[in-house]
Amino acid sequence: MNRIMISGRILLLGALAVLGGTTASQLLAHGDVTPQAVDTSALPDIGEEWLEKNPYSGNAKAIEIGQSAYGQNCARCHGLDAESGGIAPDLRYLEQGESGDQWFAERYRHGSSHDGKVYMPPFGDVLGQKTGWAIRAWLETKFEG
């Protein structure tokens, strides 16, 4: 073989190795996310103790903030506009009302892990209650149950 063919094969193998490493890291990235800060200063204060019912349900400002917060922190797994592509649950079908609020708050605060695998990281201590309820307020506008 001549030198040009050998060099071409080496370059091709190197490119395939880089592509394979990039793809593998993307597949393993689920759950290894950096939460993006959300400005909730325009929302009424709700205290530190977690509430069982969404205090921002129907609040237009909370819905606006929740939409942005969702896009920054949730859409990569749960899909744009809350329409999942199959990686994580489709949040348009979350139960409405207080029991749905409680389920949402539990999952948002503590995340979801099974058999040592993180399916959803906990966001409660990182993003806070105001952000969580704003996201829930926006999700309520997407309900398709």
Coordinates of N, CA and C in Angstrom, one line a residue:
M1 N 0.8 -1.2 0.0 CA 0.0 0.0 0.0 C 0.9 1.2 0.0
N2 N 0.4 2.2 -0.6 CA 1.2 3.4 -0.6 C 0.9 4.3 0.6
R3 N 1.7 5.3 0.8 CA 1.6 6.1 2.0 C 0.3 6.9 2.1
I4 N -0.2 7.3 1.0 CA -1.4 8.1 1.0 C -2.6 7.3 1.4
M5 N -2.7 6.1 1.0 CA -3.8 5.2 1.4 C -3.7 4.9 2.9
I6 N -2.6 4.6 3.4 CA -2.4 4.3 4.8 C -2.8 5.6 5.6
S7 N -2.3 6.7 5.2 CA -2.6 8.0 5.9 C -4.2 8.2 5.9
G8 N -4.8 7.9 4.8 CA -6.2 8.1 4.7 C -7.0 7.2 5.6
R9 N -6.5 5.9 5.7 CA -7.2 5.0 6.6 C -7.0 5.4 8.1
I10 N -5.8 5.8 8.4 CA -5.6 6.3 9.8 C -6.5 7.5 10.1
L11 N -6.6 8.4 9.2 CA -7.5 9.6 9.4 C -8.9 9.1 9.6
L12 N -9.4 8.2 8.7 CA -10.7 7.7 8.8 C -11.0 7.0 10.1
L13 N -10.1 6.2 10.6 CA -10.3 5.5 11.8 C -10.3 6.5 13.0
G14 N -9.4 7.5 12.9 CA -9.4 8.5 14.0 C -10.7 9.3 14.0
A15 N -11.3 9.6 12.9 CA -12.5 10.3 12.8 C -13.7 9.5 13.4
L16 N -13.7 8.2 13.0 CA -14.7 7.3 13.6 C -14.6 7.1 15.1
A17 N -13.4 7.1 15.6 CA -13.2 7.0 17.0 C -13.7 8.2 17.7
V18 N -13.4 9.4 17.2 CA -13.9 10.7 17.8 C -15.5 10.7 17.7
L19 N -16.0 10.3 16.6 CA -17.5 10.3 16.4 C -18.1 9.3 17.4
G20 N -17.5 8.1 17.5 CA -18.0 7.1 18.5 C -18.0 7.6 19.9
G21 N -16.9 8.3 20.3 CA -16.8 8.9 21.6 C -17.8 10.0 21.9
T22 N -18.0 10.8 20.9 CA -19.0 11.9 21.0 C -20.4 11.3 21.2
T23 N -20.7 10.3 20.4 CA -22.1 9.7 20.5 C -22.3 9.0 21.8
A24 N -21.3 8.3 22.3 CA -21.4 7.6 23.6 C -21.6 8.6 24.7
S25 N -20.9 9.7 24.6 CA -21.0 10.7 25.7 C -22.4 11.3 25.7
Q26 N -23.0 11.5 24.5 CA -24.3 12.0 24.4 C -25.3 11.0 25.0
L27 N -25.2 9.8 24.8 CA -26.1 8.8 25.3 C -25.9 8.6 26.8
L28 N -24.8 8.8 27.4 CA -24.6 8.7 28.8 C -24.9 10.0 29.5
A29 N -25.2 11.1 28.8 CA -25.3 12.4 29.4 C -26.7 12.6 30.2
H30 N -27.6 11.7 29.9 CA -28.9 11.8 30.6 C -28.7 11.7 32.1
G31 N -29.2 12.7 32.8 CA -29.1 12.8 34.2 C -27.9 13.5 34.7
D32 N -26.9 13.8 33.8 CA -25.8 14.5 34.1 C -25.9 15.9 33.5
V33 N -26.8 16.7 34.1 CA -27.1 18.0 33.5 C -26.8 19.1 34.5
T34 N -26.5 20.3 34.0 CA -26.3 21.5 34.8 C -27.5 22.3 34.8
P35 N -28.2 22.4 35.9 CA -29.4 23.3 36.0 C -29.1 24.7 35.7
Q36 N -30.0 25.4 34.9 CA -29.8 26.8 34.6 C -30.7 27.6 35.5
A37 N -30.1 28.7 36.1 CA -30.8 29.5 37.1 C -32.0 30.2 36.4
V38 N -33.0 30.4 37.3 CA -34.2 31.0 36.8 C -34.5 32.2 37.7
D39 N -34.9 33.3 37.1 CA -35.2 34.5 37.9 C -36.7 34.5 38.2
T40 N -37.0 34.3 39.5 CA -38.4 34.2 39.9 C -38.7 35.4 40.8
S41 N -37.9 36.5 40.7 CA -38.2 37.6 41.6 C -39.5 38.3 41.4
A42 N -40.1 38.2 40.2 CA -41.4 38.8 39.9 C -42.6 38.0 40.5
L43 N -42.3 36.8 41.1 CA -43.4 36.0 41.6 C -43.6 36.3 43.1
P44 N -44.8 36.2 43.6 CA -45.0 36.4 45.0 C -44.2 35.3 45.8
D45 N -43.7 35.8 47.0 CA -43.0 34.9 47.9 C -43.9 33.8 48.4
I46 N -43.4 32.6 48.6 CA -44.3 31.5 49.1 C -43.6 30.8 50.3
G47 N -42.5 31.4 50.8 CA -41.8 30.8 51.9 C -40.9 29.6 51.5
E48 N -40.3 29.1 52.6 CA -39.3 28.0 52.4 C -39.9 26.6 52.4
E49 N -40.9 26.4 53.3 CA -41.5 25.1 53.4 C -42.3 24.7 52.2
W50 N -42.0 23.5 51.7 CA -42.7 23.1 50.4 C -44.2 23.0 50.6
L51 N -44.9 23.5 49.6 CA -46.4 23.5 49.6 C -46.8 22.2 48.9
E52 N -48.1 21.8 49.2 CA -48.6 20.6 48.6 C -49.5 21.0 47.4
K53 N -49.8 22.2 47.3 CA -50.7 22.7 46.2 C -50.0 23.8 45.5
N54 N -50.1 23.9 44.1 CA -49.4 24.9 43.4 C -50.0 26.3 43.6
P55 N -49.3 27.2 44.2 CA -49.8 28.5 44.5 C -49.8 29.4 43.3
Y56 N -49.2 29.0 42.2 CA -49.1 29.8 41.0 C -50.0 29.3 39.9
S57 N -50.8 28.4 40.2 CA -51.7 27.8 39.1 C -52.6 29.0 38.5
G58 N -52.5 29.1 37.2 CA -53.2 30.2 36.5 C -52.6 31.5 36.6
N59 N -51.5 31.7 37.2 CA -50.8 33.0 37.3 C -50.0 33.2 36.0
A60 N -50.4 34.3 35.3 CA -49.8 34.5 34.0 C -48.3 34.7 34.0
K61 N -47.8 35.5 35.0 CA -46.4 35.7 35.1 C -45.6 34.4 35.5
A62 N -46.2 33.6 36.3 CA -45.6 32.3 36.7 C -45.6 31.4 35.5
I63 N -46.6 31.4 34.7 CA -46.7 30.6 33.4 C -45.6 31.0 32.5
E64 N -45.4 32.3 32.3 CA -44.3 32.8 31.5 C -42.9 32.4 32.0
I65 N -42.7 32.5 33.3 CA -41.4 32.1 33.9 C -41.3 30.6 33.8
G66 N -42.3 29.9 34.0 CA -42.3 28.4 33.9 C -42.0 27.9 32.6
Q67 N -42.5 28.6 31.5 CA -42.2 28.2 30.2 C -40.7 28.3 29.9
S68 N -40.1 29.4 30.3 CA -38.7 29.6 30.1 C -37.9 28.6 30.9
A69 N -38.2 28.5 32.2 CA -37.5 27.5 33.1 C -37.6 26.1 32.5
Y70 N -38.8 25.7 32.0 CA -38.9 24.4 31.4 C -38.0 24.2 30.2
G71 N -38.0 25.2 29.4 CA -37.1 25.2 28.2 C -35.6 25.0 28.5
Q72 N -35.2 25.7 29.6 CA -33.8 25.7 30.0 C -33.4 24.4 30.8
N73 N -34.4 23.8 31.5 CA -34.0 22.7 32.4 C -34.7 21.4 32.2
C74 N -35.8 21.4 31.5 CA -36.6 20.1 31.4 C -36.7 19.6 29.9
A75 N -36.7 20.5 29.0 CA -37.0 20.1 27.6 C -36.0 19.1 27.0
R76 N -34.8 19.2 27.4 CA -33.8 18.2 26.9 C -34.2 16.8 27.1
C77 N -34.9 16.5 28.1 CA -35.4 15.1 28.4 C -36.9 14.9 28.1
H78 N -37.7 15.9 28.5 CA -39.1 15.7 28.4 C -39.7 16.3 27.1
G79 N -38.9 16.9 26.3 CA -39.3 17.3 25.0 C -39.7 18.8 24.9
L80 N -39.6 19.4 23.8 CA -40.0 20.7 23.5 C -41.6 20.8 23.7
D81 N -42.0 21.8 24.3 CA -43.5 22.0 24.5 C -44.1 20.9 25.4
A82 N -43.3 20.2 26.2 CA -43.7 19.1 27.1 C -44.1 17.9 26.3
E83 N -43.8 17.8 25.1 CA -44.2 16.6 24.3 C -43.0 15.7 24.1
S84 N -42.9 14.6 24.9 CA -41.8 13.8 25.0 C -41.6 13.0 23.7
G85 N -40.3 12.8 23.5 CA -39.9 11.9 22.3 C -39.7 10.5 22.8
G86 N -39.9 10.2 24.0 CA -39.8 8.8 24.5 C -38.7 8.6 25.6
I87 N -37.8 9.5 25.8 CA -36.7 9.4 26.8 C -37.3 9.4 28.2
A88 N -38.2 10.4 28.4 CA -38.7 10.7 29.7 C -40.3 10.8 29.5
P89 N -41.0 10.8 30.6 CA -42.5 10.9 30.5 C -42.9 12.2 29.8
D90 N -44.0 12.0 29.1 CA -44.7 13.1 28.4 C -45.5 13.9 29.5
L91 N -45.0 15.1 29.8 CA -45.6 15.8 30.9 C -47.0 16.5 30.6
R92 N -47.4 16.4 29.4 CA -48.8 16.9 29.1 C -49.9 16.1 29.7
Y93 N -49.5 14.9 30.2 CA -50.5 14.0 30.8 C -50.4 13.9 32.3
L94 N -49.7 14.8 32.9 CA -49.7 14.8 34.4 C -51.1 15.1 34.9
E95 N -51.4 14.4 36.0 CA -52.7 14.6 36.6 C -52.8 16.0 37.1
Q96 N -54.0 16.6 36.9 CA -54.3 17.9 37.3 C -54.7 18.0 38.8
G97 N -54.7 19.1 39.4 CA -55.2 19.3 40.8 C -54.1 19.0 41.8
E98 N -54.6 18.9 43.0 CA -53.6 18.8 44.2 C -52.9 17.4 44.1
S99 N -53.5 16.3 43.8 CA -52.7 15.1 43.7 C -51.6 15.1 42.7
G100 N -51.9 15.7 41.5 CA -50.9 15.9 40.5 C -49.8 16.9 41.0
D101 N -50.2 17.9 41.7 CA -49.2 18.8 42.3 C -48.2 18.1 43.2
Q102 N -48.8 17.2 44.0 CA -48.0 16.5 45.0 C -47.0 15.6 44.3
W103 N -47.5 14.9 43.2 CA -46.6 14.0 42.5 C -45.5 14.8 41.8
F104 N -45.9 15.9 41.2 CA -44.9 16.8 40.5 C -43.8 17.2 41.5
A105 N -44.3 17.8 42.7 CA -43.4 18.3 43.7 C -42.4 17.2 44.1
E106 N -42.9 16.1 44.4 CA -42.0 15.0 44.8 C -41.0 14.6 43.8
R107 N -41.3 14.5 42.6 CA -40.4 14.2 41.5 C -39.4 15.3 41.2
Y108 N -39.9 16.5 41.2 CA -39.1 17.7 41.0 C -38.1 17.9 42.1
R109 N -38.5 17.7 43.3 CA -37.6 17.9 44.5 C -36.6 16.8 44.6
H110 N -37.0 15.6 44.4 CA -36.1 14.4 44.7 C -35.6 13.7 43.5
G111 N -36.1 14.0 42.4 CA -35.7 13.3 41.1 C -36.2 11.8 41.1
S112 N -35.5 11.0 40.3 CA -35.9 9.6 40.1 C -34.7 8.8 39.9
S113 N -34.5 7.8 40.7 CA -33.3 6.9 40.5 C -33.9 5.4 40.7
H114 N -33.3 4.5 40.0 CA -33.7 3.1 40.1 C -32.4 2.3 39.9
D115 N -32.1 1.3 40.7 CA -31.0 0.5 40.6 C -29.7 1.2 40.4
G116 N -29.5 2.3 41.0 CA -28.3 3.1 41.0 C -28.2 4.0 39.7
K117 N -29.2 4.0 38.9 CA -29.2 4.9 37.7 C -30.1 6.1 37.9
V118 N -29.6 7.3 37.6 CA -30.4 8.5 37.7 C -31.2 8.7 36.5
Y119 N -32.5 8.7 36.6 CA -33.4 8.9 35.5 C -33.8 10.4 35.4
M120 N -33.8 11.0 36.6 CA -34.1 12.5 36.6 C -33.3 13.0 37.9
P121 N -32.5 14.0 37.7 CA -31.8 14.6 38.8 C -32.8 15.4 39.7
P122 N -32.5 15.5 41.0 CA -33.3 16.3 41.9 C -33.1 17.8 41.6
F123 N -34.1 18.6 41.4 CA -34.0 20.0 41.2 C -34.4 20.9 42.3
G124 N -35.1 20.3 43.3 CA -35.7 21.1 44.4 C -34.7 22.0 45.1
D125 N -33.6 21.5 45.6 CA -32.7 22.3 46.3 C -31.8 23.2 45.4
V126 N -31.8 22.9 44.1 CA -31.0 23.6 43.2 C -31.7 24.8 42.6
L127 N -32.9 24.6 42.1 CA -33.7 25.6 41.5 C -34.8 26.2 42.4
G128 N -35.2 25.5 43.5 CA -36.1 26.1 44.4 C -37.5 25.9 44.1
Q129 N -38.3 26.1 45.1 CA -39.8 25.9 45.1 C -40.5 26.8 44.1
K130 N -40.1 28.1 44.1 CA -40.8 29.1 43.2 C -40.6 28.6 41.7
T131 N -39.4 28.2 41.3 CA -39.2 27.7 40.0 C -40.0 26.5 39.7
G132 N -40.0 25.5 40.6 CA -40.8 24.3 40.4 C -42.3 24.6 40.2
W133 N -42.9 25.4 41.0 CA -44.3 25.7 40.9 C -44.6 26.5 39.6
A134 N -43.6 27.4 39.2 CA -43.8 28.1 37.9 C -43.8 27.1 36.7
I135 N -42.9 26.1 36.8 CA -42.9 25.1 35.7 C -44.2 24.3 35.7
R136 N -44.7 24.0 36.9 CA -45.9 23.2 37.0 C -47.1 24.1 36.5
A137 N -47.1 25.4 36.8 CA -48.1 26.3 36.3 C -48.1 26.3 34.7
W138 N -46.9 26.3 34.1 CA -46.9 26.3 32.7 C -47.3 24.9 32.1
L139 N -46.9 23.8 32.8 CA -47.3 22.5 32.4 C -48.8 22.3 32.4
E140 N -49.5 23.0 33.3 CA -51.0 22.9 33.4 C -51.6 23.4 32.1
T141 N -51.0 24.4 31.4 CA -51.5 24.9 30.2 C -51.3 23.9 29.0
K142 N -50.5 22.9 29.2 CA -50.2 21.9 28.2 C -51.0 20.6 28.4
F143 N -51.8 20.6 29.4 CA -52.5 19.3 29.8 C -53.4 18.8 28.6
E144 N -53.2 17.5 28.4 CA -54.0 16.8 27.3 C -54.6 15.5 27.9
G145 N -54.9 15.4 29.1 CA -55.4 14.2 29.7 C -56.8 13.9 29.3

